[in-house]
Coordinates of C-alpha atoms in Angstrom, one line a residue:
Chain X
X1 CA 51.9 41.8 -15.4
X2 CA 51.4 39.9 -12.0
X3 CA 48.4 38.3 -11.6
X4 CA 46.7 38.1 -8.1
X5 CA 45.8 34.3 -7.9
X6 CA 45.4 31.7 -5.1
X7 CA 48.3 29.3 -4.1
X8 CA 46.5 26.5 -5.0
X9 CA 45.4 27.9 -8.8
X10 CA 49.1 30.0 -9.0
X11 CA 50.6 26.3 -9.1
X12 CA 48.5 24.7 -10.6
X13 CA 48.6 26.5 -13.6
X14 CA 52.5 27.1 -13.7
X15 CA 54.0 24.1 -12.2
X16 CA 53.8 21.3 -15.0
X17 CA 55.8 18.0 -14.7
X18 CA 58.9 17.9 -15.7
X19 CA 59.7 21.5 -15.4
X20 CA 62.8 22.8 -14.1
X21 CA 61.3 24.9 -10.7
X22 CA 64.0 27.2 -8.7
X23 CA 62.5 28.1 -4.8
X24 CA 64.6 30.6 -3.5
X25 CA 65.6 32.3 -0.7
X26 CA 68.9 32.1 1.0
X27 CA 68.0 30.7 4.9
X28 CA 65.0 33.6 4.9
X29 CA 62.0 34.0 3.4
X30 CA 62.4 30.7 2.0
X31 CA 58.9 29.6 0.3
X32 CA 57.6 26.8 2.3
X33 CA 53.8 27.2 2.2
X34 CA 54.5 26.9 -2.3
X35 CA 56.5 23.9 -2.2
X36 CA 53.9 22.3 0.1
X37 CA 51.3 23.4 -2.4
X38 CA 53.9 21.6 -5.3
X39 CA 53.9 18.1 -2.8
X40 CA 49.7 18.4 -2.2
X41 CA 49.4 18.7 -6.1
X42 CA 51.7 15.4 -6.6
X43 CA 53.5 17.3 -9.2
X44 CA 56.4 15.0 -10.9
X45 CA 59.7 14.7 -12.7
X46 CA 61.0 18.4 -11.4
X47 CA 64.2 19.5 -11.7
X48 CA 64.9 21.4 -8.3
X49 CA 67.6 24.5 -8.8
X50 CA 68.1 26.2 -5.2
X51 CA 71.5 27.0 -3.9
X52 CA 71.0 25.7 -0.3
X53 CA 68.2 23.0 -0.6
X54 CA 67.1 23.1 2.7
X55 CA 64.3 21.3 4.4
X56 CA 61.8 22.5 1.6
X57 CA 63.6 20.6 -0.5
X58 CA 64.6 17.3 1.9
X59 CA 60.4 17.6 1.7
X60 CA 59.8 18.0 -1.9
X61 CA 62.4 14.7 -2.7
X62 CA 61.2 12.6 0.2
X63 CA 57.6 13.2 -1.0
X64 CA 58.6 12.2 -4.7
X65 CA 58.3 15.1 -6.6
X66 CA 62.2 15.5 -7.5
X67 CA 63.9 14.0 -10.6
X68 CA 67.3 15.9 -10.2
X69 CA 68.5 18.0 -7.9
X70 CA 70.9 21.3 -8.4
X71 CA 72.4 22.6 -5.7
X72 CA 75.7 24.1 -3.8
X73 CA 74.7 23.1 -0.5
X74 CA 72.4 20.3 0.7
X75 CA 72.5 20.1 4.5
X76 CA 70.3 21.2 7.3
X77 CA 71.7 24.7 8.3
X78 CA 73.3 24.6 11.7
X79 CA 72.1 21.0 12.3
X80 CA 73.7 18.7 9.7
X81 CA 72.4 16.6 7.0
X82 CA 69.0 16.6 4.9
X83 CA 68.0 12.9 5.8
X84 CA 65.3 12.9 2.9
X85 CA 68.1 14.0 -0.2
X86 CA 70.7 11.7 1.5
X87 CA 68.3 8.4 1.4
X88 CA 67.5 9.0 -1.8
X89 CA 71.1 10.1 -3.5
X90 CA 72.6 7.1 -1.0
X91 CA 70.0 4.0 -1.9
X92 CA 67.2 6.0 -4.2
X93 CA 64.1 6.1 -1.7
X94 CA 61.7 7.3 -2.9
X95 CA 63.2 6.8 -6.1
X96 CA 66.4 7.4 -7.3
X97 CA 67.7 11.2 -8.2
X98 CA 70.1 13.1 -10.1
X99 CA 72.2 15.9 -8.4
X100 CA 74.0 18.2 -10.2
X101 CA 76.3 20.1 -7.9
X102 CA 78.1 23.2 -7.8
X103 CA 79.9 25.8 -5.8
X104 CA 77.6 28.8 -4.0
X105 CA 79.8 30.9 -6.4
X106 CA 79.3 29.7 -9.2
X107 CA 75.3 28.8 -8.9
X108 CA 75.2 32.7 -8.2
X109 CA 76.8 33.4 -11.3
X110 CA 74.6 31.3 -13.1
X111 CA 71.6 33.2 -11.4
X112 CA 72.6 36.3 -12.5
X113 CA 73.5 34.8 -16.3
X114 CA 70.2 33.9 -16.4
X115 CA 68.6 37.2 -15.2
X116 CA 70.8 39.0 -17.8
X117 CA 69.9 36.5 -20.3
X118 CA 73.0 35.4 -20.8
X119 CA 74.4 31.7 -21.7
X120 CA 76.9 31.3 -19.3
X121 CA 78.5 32.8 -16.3
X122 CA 82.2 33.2 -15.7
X123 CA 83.7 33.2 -12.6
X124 CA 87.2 32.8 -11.0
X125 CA 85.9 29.9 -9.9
X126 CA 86.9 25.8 -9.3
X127 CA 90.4 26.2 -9.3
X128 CA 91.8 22.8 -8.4
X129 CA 88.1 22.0 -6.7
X130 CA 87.3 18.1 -7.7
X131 CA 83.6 19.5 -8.7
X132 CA 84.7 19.8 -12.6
X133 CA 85.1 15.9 -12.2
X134 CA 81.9 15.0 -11.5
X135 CA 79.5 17.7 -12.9
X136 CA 79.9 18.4 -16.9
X137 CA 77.9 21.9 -16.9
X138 CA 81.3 23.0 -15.9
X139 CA 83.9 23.8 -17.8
X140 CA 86.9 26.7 -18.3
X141 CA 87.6 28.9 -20.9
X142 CA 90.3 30.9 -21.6
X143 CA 89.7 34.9 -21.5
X144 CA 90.4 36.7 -24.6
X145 CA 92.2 39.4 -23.5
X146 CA 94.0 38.2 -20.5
X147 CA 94.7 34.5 -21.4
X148 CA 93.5 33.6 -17.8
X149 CA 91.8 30.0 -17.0
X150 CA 88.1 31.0 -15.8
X151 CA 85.5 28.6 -15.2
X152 CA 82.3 28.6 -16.7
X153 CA 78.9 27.5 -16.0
X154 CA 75.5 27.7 -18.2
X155 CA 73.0 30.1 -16.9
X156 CA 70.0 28.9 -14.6
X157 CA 66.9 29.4 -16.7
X158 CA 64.2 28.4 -14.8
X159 CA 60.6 27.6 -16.3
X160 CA 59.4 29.0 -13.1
X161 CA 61.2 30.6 -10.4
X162 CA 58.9 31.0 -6.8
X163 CA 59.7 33.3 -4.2
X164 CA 58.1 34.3 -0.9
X165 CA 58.4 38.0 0.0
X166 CA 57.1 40.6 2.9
X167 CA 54.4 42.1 1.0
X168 CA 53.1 43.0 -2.5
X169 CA 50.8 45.9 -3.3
X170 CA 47.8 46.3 -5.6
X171 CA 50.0 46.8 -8.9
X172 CA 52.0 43.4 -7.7
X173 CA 55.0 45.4 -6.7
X174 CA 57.2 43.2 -4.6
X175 CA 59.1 44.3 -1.4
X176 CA 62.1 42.0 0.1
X177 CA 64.2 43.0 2.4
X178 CA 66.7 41.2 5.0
X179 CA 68.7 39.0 3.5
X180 CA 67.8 38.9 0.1
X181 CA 69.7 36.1 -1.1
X182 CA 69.0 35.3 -4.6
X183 CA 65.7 35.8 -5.2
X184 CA 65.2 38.8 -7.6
X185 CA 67.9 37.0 -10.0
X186 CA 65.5 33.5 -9.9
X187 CA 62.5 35.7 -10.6
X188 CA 64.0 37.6 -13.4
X189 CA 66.0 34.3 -15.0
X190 CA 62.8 32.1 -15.1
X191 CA 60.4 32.0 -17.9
X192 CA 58.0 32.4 -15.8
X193 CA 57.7 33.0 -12.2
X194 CA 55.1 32.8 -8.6
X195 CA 56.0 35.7 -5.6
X196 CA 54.0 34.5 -2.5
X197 CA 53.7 37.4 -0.1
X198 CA 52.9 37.8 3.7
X199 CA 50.4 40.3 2.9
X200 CA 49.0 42.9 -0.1
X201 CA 48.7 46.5 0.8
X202 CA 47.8 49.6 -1.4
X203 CA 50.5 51.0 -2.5
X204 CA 54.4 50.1 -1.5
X205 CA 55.7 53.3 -2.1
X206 CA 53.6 55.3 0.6
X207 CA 54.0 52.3 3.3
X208 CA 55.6 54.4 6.2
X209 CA 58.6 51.5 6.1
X210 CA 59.3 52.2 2.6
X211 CA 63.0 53.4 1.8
X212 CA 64.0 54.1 -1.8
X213 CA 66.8 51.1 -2.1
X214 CA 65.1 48.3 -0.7
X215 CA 64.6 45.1 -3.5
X216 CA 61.4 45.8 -4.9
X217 CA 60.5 43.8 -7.9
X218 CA 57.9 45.5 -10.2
X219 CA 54.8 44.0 -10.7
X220 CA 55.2 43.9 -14.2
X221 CA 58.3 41.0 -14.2
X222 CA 56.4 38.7 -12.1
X223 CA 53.5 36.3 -13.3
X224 CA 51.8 35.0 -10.5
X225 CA 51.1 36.7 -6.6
X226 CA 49.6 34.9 -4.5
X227 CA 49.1 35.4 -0.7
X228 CA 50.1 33.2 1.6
X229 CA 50.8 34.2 5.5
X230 CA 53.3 32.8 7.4
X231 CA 54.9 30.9 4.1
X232 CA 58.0 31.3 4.8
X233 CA 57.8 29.3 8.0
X234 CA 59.7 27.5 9.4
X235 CA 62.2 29.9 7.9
X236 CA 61.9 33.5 8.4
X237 CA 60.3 36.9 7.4
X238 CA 62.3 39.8 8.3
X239 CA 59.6 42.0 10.4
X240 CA 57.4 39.5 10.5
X241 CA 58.4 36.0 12.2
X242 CA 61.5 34.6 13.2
X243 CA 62.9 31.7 12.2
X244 CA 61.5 28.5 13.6
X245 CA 65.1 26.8 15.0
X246 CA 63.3 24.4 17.0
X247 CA 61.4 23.0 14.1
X248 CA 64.8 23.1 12.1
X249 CA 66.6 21.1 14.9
X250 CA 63.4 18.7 15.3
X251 CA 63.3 18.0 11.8
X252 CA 66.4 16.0 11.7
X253 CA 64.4 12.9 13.8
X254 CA 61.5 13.3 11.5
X255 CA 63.5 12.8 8.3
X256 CA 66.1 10.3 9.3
X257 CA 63.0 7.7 9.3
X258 CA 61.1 6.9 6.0
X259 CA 57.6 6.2 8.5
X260 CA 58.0 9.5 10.6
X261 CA 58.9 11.5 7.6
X262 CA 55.6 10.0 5.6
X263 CA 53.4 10.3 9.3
X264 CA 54.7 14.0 8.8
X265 CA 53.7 14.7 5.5
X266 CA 50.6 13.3 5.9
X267 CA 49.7 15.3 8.6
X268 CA 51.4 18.7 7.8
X269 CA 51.0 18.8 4.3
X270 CA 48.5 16.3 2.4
X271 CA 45.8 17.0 5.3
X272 CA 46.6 20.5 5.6
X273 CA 46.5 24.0 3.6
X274 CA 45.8 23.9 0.5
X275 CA 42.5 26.4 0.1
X276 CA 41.4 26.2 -3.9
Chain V
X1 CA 97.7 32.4 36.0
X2 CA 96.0 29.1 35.7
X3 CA 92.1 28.3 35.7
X4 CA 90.5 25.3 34.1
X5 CA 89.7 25.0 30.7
X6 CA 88.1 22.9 27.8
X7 CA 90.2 21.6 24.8
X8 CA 87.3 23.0 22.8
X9 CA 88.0 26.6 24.3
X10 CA 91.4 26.5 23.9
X11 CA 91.0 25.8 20.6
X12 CA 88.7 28.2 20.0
X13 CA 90.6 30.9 21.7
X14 CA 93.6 30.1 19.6
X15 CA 91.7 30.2 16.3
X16 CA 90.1 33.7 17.5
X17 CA 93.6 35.3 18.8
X18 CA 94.7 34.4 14.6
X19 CA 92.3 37.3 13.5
X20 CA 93.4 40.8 13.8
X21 CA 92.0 44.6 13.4
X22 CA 91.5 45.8 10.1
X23 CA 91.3 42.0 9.1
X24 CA 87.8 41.5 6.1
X25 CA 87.2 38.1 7.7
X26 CA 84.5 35.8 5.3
X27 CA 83.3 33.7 7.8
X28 CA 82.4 29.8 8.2
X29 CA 79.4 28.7 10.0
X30 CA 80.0 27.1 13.4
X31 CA 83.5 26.8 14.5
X32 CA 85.1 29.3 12.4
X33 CA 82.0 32.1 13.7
X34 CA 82.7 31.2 17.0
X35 CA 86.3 32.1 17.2
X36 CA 85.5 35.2 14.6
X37 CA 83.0 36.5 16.8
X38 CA 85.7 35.8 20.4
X39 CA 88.3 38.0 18.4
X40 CA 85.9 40.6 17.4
X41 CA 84.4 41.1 20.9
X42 CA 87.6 40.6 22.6
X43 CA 90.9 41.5 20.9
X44 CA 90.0 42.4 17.5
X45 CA 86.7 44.8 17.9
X46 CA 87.4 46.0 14.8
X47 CA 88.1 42.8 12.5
X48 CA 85.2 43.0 9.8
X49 CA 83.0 39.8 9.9
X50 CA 81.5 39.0 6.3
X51 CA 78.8 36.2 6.3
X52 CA 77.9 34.5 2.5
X53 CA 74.1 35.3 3.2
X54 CA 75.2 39.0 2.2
X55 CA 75.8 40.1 5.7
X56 CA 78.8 42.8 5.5
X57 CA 80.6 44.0 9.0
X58 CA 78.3 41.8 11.2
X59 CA 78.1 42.0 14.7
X60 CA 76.2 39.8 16.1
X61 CA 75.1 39.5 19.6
X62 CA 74.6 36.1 19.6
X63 CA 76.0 33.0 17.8
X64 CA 73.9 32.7 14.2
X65 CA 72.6 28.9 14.3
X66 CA 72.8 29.0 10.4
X67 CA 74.5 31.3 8.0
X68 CA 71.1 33.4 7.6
X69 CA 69.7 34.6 10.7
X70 CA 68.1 37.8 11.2
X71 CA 70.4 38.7 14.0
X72 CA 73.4 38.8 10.7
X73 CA 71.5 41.2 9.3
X74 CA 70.2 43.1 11.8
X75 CA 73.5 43.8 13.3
X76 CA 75.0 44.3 9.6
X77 CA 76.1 47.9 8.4
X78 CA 74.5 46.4 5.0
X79 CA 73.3 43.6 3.8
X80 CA 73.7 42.7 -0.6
X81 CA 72.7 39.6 -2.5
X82 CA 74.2 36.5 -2.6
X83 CA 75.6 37.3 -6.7
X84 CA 77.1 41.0 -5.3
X85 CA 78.6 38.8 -1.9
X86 CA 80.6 36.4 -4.3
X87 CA 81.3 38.6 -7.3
X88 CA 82.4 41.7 -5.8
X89 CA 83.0 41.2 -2.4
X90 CA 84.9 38.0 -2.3
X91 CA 86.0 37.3 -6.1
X92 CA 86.8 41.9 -6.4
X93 CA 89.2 41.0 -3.7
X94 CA 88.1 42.7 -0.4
X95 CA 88.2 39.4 2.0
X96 CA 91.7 39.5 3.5
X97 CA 90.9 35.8 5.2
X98 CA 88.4 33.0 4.5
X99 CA 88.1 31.3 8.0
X100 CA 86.9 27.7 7.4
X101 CA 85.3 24.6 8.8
X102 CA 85.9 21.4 7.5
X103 CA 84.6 17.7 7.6
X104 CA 87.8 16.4 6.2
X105 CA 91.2 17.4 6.0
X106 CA 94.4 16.3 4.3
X107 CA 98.4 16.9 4.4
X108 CA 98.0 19.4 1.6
X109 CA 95.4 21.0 3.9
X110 CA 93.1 20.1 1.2
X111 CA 89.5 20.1 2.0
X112 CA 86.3 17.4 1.6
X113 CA 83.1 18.5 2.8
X114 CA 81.3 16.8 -0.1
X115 CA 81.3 12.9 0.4
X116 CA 83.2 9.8 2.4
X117 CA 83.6 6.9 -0.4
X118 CA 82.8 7.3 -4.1
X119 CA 81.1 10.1 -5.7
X120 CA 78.5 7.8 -7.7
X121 CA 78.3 5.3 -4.3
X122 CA 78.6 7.5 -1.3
X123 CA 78.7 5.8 2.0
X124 CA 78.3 9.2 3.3
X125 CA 77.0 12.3 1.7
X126 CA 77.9 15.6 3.3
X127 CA 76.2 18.8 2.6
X128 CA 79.3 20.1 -0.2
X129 CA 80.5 22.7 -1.0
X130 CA 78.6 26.1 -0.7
X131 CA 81.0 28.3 -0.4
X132 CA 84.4 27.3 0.7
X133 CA 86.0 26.4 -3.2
X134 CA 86.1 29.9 -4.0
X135 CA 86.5 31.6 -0.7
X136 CA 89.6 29.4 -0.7
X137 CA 91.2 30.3 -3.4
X138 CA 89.5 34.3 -3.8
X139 CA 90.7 35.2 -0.4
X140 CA 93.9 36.9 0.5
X141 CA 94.6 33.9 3.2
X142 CA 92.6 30.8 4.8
X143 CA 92.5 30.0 8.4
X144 CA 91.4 26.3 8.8
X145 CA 89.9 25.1 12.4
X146 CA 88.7 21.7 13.5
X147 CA 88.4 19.2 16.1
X148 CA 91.3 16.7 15.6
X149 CA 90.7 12.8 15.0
X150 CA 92.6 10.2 12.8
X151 CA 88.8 10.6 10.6
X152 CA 89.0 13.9 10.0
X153 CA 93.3 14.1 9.4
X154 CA 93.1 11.9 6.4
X155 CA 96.5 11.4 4.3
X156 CA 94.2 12.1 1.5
X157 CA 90.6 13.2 0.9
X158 CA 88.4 11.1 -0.2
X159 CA 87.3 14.2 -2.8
X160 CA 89.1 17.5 -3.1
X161 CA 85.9 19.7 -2.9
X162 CA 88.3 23.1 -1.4
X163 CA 91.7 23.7 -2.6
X164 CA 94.4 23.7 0.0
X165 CA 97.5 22.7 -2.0
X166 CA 96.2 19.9 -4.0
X167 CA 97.0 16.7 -3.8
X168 CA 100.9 16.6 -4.7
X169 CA 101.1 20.2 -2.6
X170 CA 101.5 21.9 -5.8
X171 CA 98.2 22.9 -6.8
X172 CA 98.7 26.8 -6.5
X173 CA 101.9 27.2 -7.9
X174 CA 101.5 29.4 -11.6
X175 CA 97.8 30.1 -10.9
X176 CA 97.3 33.7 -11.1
X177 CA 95.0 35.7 -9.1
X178 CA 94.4 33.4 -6.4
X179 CA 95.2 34.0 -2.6
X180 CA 98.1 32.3 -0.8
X181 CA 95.9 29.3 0.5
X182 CA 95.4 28.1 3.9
X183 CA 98.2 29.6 6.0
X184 CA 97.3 28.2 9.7
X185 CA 95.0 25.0 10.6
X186 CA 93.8 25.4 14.4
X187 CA 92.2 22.2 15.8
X188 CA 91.9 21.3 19.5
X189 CA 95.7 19.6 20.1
X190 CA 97.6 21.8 18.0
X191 CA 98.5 24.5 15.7
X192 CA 100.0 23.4 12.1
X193 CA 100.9 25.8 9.2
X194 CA 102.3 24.4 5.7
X195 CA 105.6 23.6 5.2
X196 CA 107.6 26.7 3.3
X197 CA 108.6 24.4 0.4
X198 CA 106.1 20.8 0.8
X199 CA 103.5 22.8 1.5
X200 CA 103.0 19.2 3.7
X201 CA 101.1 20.5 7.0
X202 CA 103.0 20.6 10.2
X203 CA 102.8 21.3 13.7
X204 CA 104.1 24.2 14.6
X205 CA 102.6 24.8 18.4
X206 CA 101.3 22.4 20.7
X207 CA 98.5 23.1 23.5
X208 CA 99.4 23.1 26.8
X209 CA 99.4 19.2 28.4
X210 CA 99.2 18.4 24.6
X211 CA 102.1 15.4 23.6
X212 CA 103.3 14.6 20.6
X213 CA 102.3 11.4 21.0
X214 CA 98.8 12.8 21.6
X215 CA 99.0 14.6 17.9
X216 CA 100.6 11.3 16.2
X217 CA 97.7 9.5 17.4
X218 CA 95.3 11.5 16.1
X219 CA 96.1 12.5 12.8
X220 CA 96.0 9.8 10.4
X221 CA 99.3 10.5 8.2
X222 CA 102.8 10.4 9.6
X223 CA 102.6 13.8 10.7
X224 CA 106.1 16.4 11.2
X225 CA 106.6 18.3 13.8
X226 CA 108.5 21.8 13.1
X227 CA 112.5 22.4 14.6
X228 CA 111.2 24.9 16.5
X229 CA 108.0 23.7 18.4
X230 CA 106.0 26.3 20.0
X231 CA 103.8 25.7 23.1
X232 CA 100.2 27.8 22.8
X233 CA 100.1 30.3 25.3
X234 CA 97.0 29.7 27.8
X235 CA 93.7 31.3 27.4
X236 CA 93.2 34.4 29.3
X237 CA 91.0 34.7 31.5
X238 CA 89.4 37.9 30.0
X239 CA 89.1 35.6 26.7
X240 CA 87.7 32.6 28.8
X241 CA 84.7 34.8 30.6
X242 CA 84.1 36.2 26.8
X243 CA 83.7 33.4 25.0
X244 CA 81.7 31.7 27.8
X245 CA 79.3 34.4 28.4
X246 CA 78.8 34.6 24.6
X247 CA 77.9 30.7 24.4
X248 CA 75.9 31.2 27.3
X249 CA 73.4 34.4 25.7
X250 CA 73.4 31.7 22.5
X251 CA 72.3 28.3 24.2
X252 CA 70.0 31.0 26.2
X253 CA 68.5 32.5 22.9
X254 CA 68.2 29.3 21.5
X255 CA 66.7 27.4 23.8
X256 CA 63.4 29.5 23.3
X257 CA 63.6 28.2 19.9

């Protein structure tokens, strides 16, 4: 049953070092304002799952938090690279990671394998892709009934999966709508899992925006809510902000130097947020 | 007829004029959208425009910066998760052509958009994959478009992370269930398509004021040129004032950003 807790106390108490954390949200809703609240609490060792890194994540490795990295696709959407996962995969600053790397596809899959509590996923997936070279967590099996080559993946199984969302209401029912990229599969594949939300009203079923086939995820599959307004920024909330392109473009001078990256995250994250 | 154009919109133009009516089109970011959207609001109003963000039968008004934005969705008929996008949508068969962007290209149409150098010792690490190794192979047909330079029209890739036809040209042959591969690649000197039996790329249409020579000295393999060489027929003018007006209402939209 979803807890109401604070950012700051939602993190604390299910981020531990070393865990393997999925942030999703596919270009919207991504949460920015918890993996901020991840760098301010100097958490260590993570394994970062997310299928399109993203700045969140250039942030999370260039502050230090990131042992290995599992992704599909690690650039700056519609501007080019993520300085911050580059400088460390390309000469290990601020230490040296490990990326595991995969197809959109196929980290999908393993998503939803892990949602449905499965081992593996299968996919018609791979074929004559050089990716089986150089990551071992895929291989291909042979389908029992057909004989076909499929390749398969293990299922993402996250200790905690966080997600930001539109809003939540008093029984920790989650709406998301817009593009809703893979967030209900990380929330229901993780052991255990954070929903930050724009805002908490009464009840989600009588809000006058409410349609019957929007993603809602019950209260009762989610750990931790915790509000936190305008955390999706600089990506999006669908009906509430746009996306920031500006910082998106702007963020590409900031992370291409070591000193303007760290200026940054002093200012924007160590000195700011983070309410107990 | 003849007004002045870029090499950029003829290429564009050409890449657009490949996509037809009744056409499932999973699109690229960038230079793939751009000529996806041209056909759609020119040509092709009908061509169905499928973005990996879950975005089915898009029309947007403007040019999406990244494969997400809200106009993708707004403008959508429906909008499904990223799983439903891949399993059903793409790997159930529906996408008639996976039109594609690339970083690197080879003979065998082959395509690296992961890394230039080693994979443990990268001089350069590109974004990867995302979506492109099974669009590739789970579409009907791939339409390949790109600016042309001897660094990007490498004999071979530095890392296969997109199927074309491997790296002897033979990589689809006795694979079952998988699409016929890329069938056209559009850059900004020419038009190639895979030779019927090599599978080797080669040019089958030149732009206009475009020389061999020109094509020779940027691709970096000894590349053929078909028997019958086509020249690209001009864009219109209808397609120029399109496409213009359409980058115009994106730097315009984005410039508030």
């Amino acid at each position: 049953m979803a807890e109401f807790l604070s950012l700051h106390d939602a993190v604390a108490r299910y981020v531990e070092d070393g865990a393997t954390v999925a942030m999703e949200g596919f270009t919207h809703l991504i949460p920015f304002a918890a993996g901020h609240e991840v760098i301010r609490q100097k958490k260590r060792d993570l394994t970062l799952v997310r299928m399109t890194p993203d700045l969140i994540y250039d942030q999370l490795i260039g502050a230090g938090c990131a042992r290995k990295v599992i992704f599909s696709w690690g650039g700056n959407p519609g501007v080019g690279s993520l300085h911050r996962l580059r400088d460390a995969v390309e000469k290990g600053w601020p230490r040296k990671i490990e990326i595991l790397e995969h197809s959109h596809a196929a980290m999908a899959c393993a998503f939803e394998a892990g949602a449905a509590g499965l081992p593996l996923a299968v996919l018609r997936g791979y074929v004559g892709s050089e990716l089986p070279n150089v990551n071992d967590q895929i291989k291909f099996i042979e389908c029992p009934f057909t004989g076909e080559r499929l390749a398969a993946v293990p299922a993402v199984r996250p200790d905690v999966s966080i997600v930001h969302a539109q809003k939540a209401d008093r029984a920790g029912n989650v709406l998301v709508e817009g593009i809703v990229g893979v967030q209900k599969e990380a929330v229901l594949a993780a052991r255990q899992s954070i929903v930050t939300v724009e805002e908490i009203v009464e009840d989600l079923t009588v809000e006058s925006d409410y349609h019957p086939n929007t993603c809602i995820i019950p209260g009762w599959a989610i750990d931790a809510i915790a509000v936190a307004e305008k955390g999706a920024l600089p990506s999006y909330a669908h009906g509430y902000y746009p996306r920031d392109n500006r910082f998106y473009k702007e963020w590409d001078a900031i992370a291409r130097d070591r000193d303007a990256f760290t200026r940054w995250l002093d200012e924007n994250v160590y000195k700011a947020g983070g309410e107990a | 007829m003849s007004i002045e154009y870029t090499s950029s919109e003829m290429m564009t133009v050409t890449a657009a004029r490949a996509l037809e009516n009744g056409m499932t089109c999973f699109v690229g970011i960038g230079l793939p959208s751009e000529a996806a959207n041209l056909a759609r609001l020119t040509h092709a109003p009908d061509v169905v425009l499928i973005y990996e963000s879950g975005t089915l039968q898009t029309k947007p008004e403007v040019l999406p910066l990244s494969i997400g934005d809200g106009e993708l969705c707004e403008s959508a008929l429906t909008t499904v998760a990223v799983p439903e996008m891949f399993r059903y949508w793409l790997q159930g068969g529906k996408i008639s052509v996976g039109f594609l962007g690339t970083a690197q290209i080879d003979r065998y149409a082959n395509l690296n958009t992961t890394l230039i150098g080693d994979y443990h010792d990268p001089k350069v690490r590109l974004p990867g994959g995302g979506g492109a190794p099974e669009i590739a192979t789970n579409a009907g047909e791939v339409f390949i478009t790109l600016k042309h330079s001897k660094r990007a029209l490498v004999k071979d890739v530095d890392f296969v992370t997109t199927l074309g036809f491997g790296r002897d040209g033979k990589g689809r042959d006795g694979v079952p269930n998988i699409g016929k591969g890329p069938t056209r690649v559009i850059t900004d000197l020419c038009v190639m398509k895979p030779d019927p039996e090599t599978k080797e790329l080669t040019v089958v249409s030149l732009h206009p004021g475009v020389s061999r020579e020109d094509v020779v000295e940027a691709t970096g393999w000894e590349i053929r040129f078909a028997g019958e060489l086509e020249s690209t027929p001009e864009p219109s003018e209808r397609e120029l004032e399109v496409l213009r007006e359409l980058k115009a209402r994106t730097e315009r939209q984005h410039a508030g950003d």
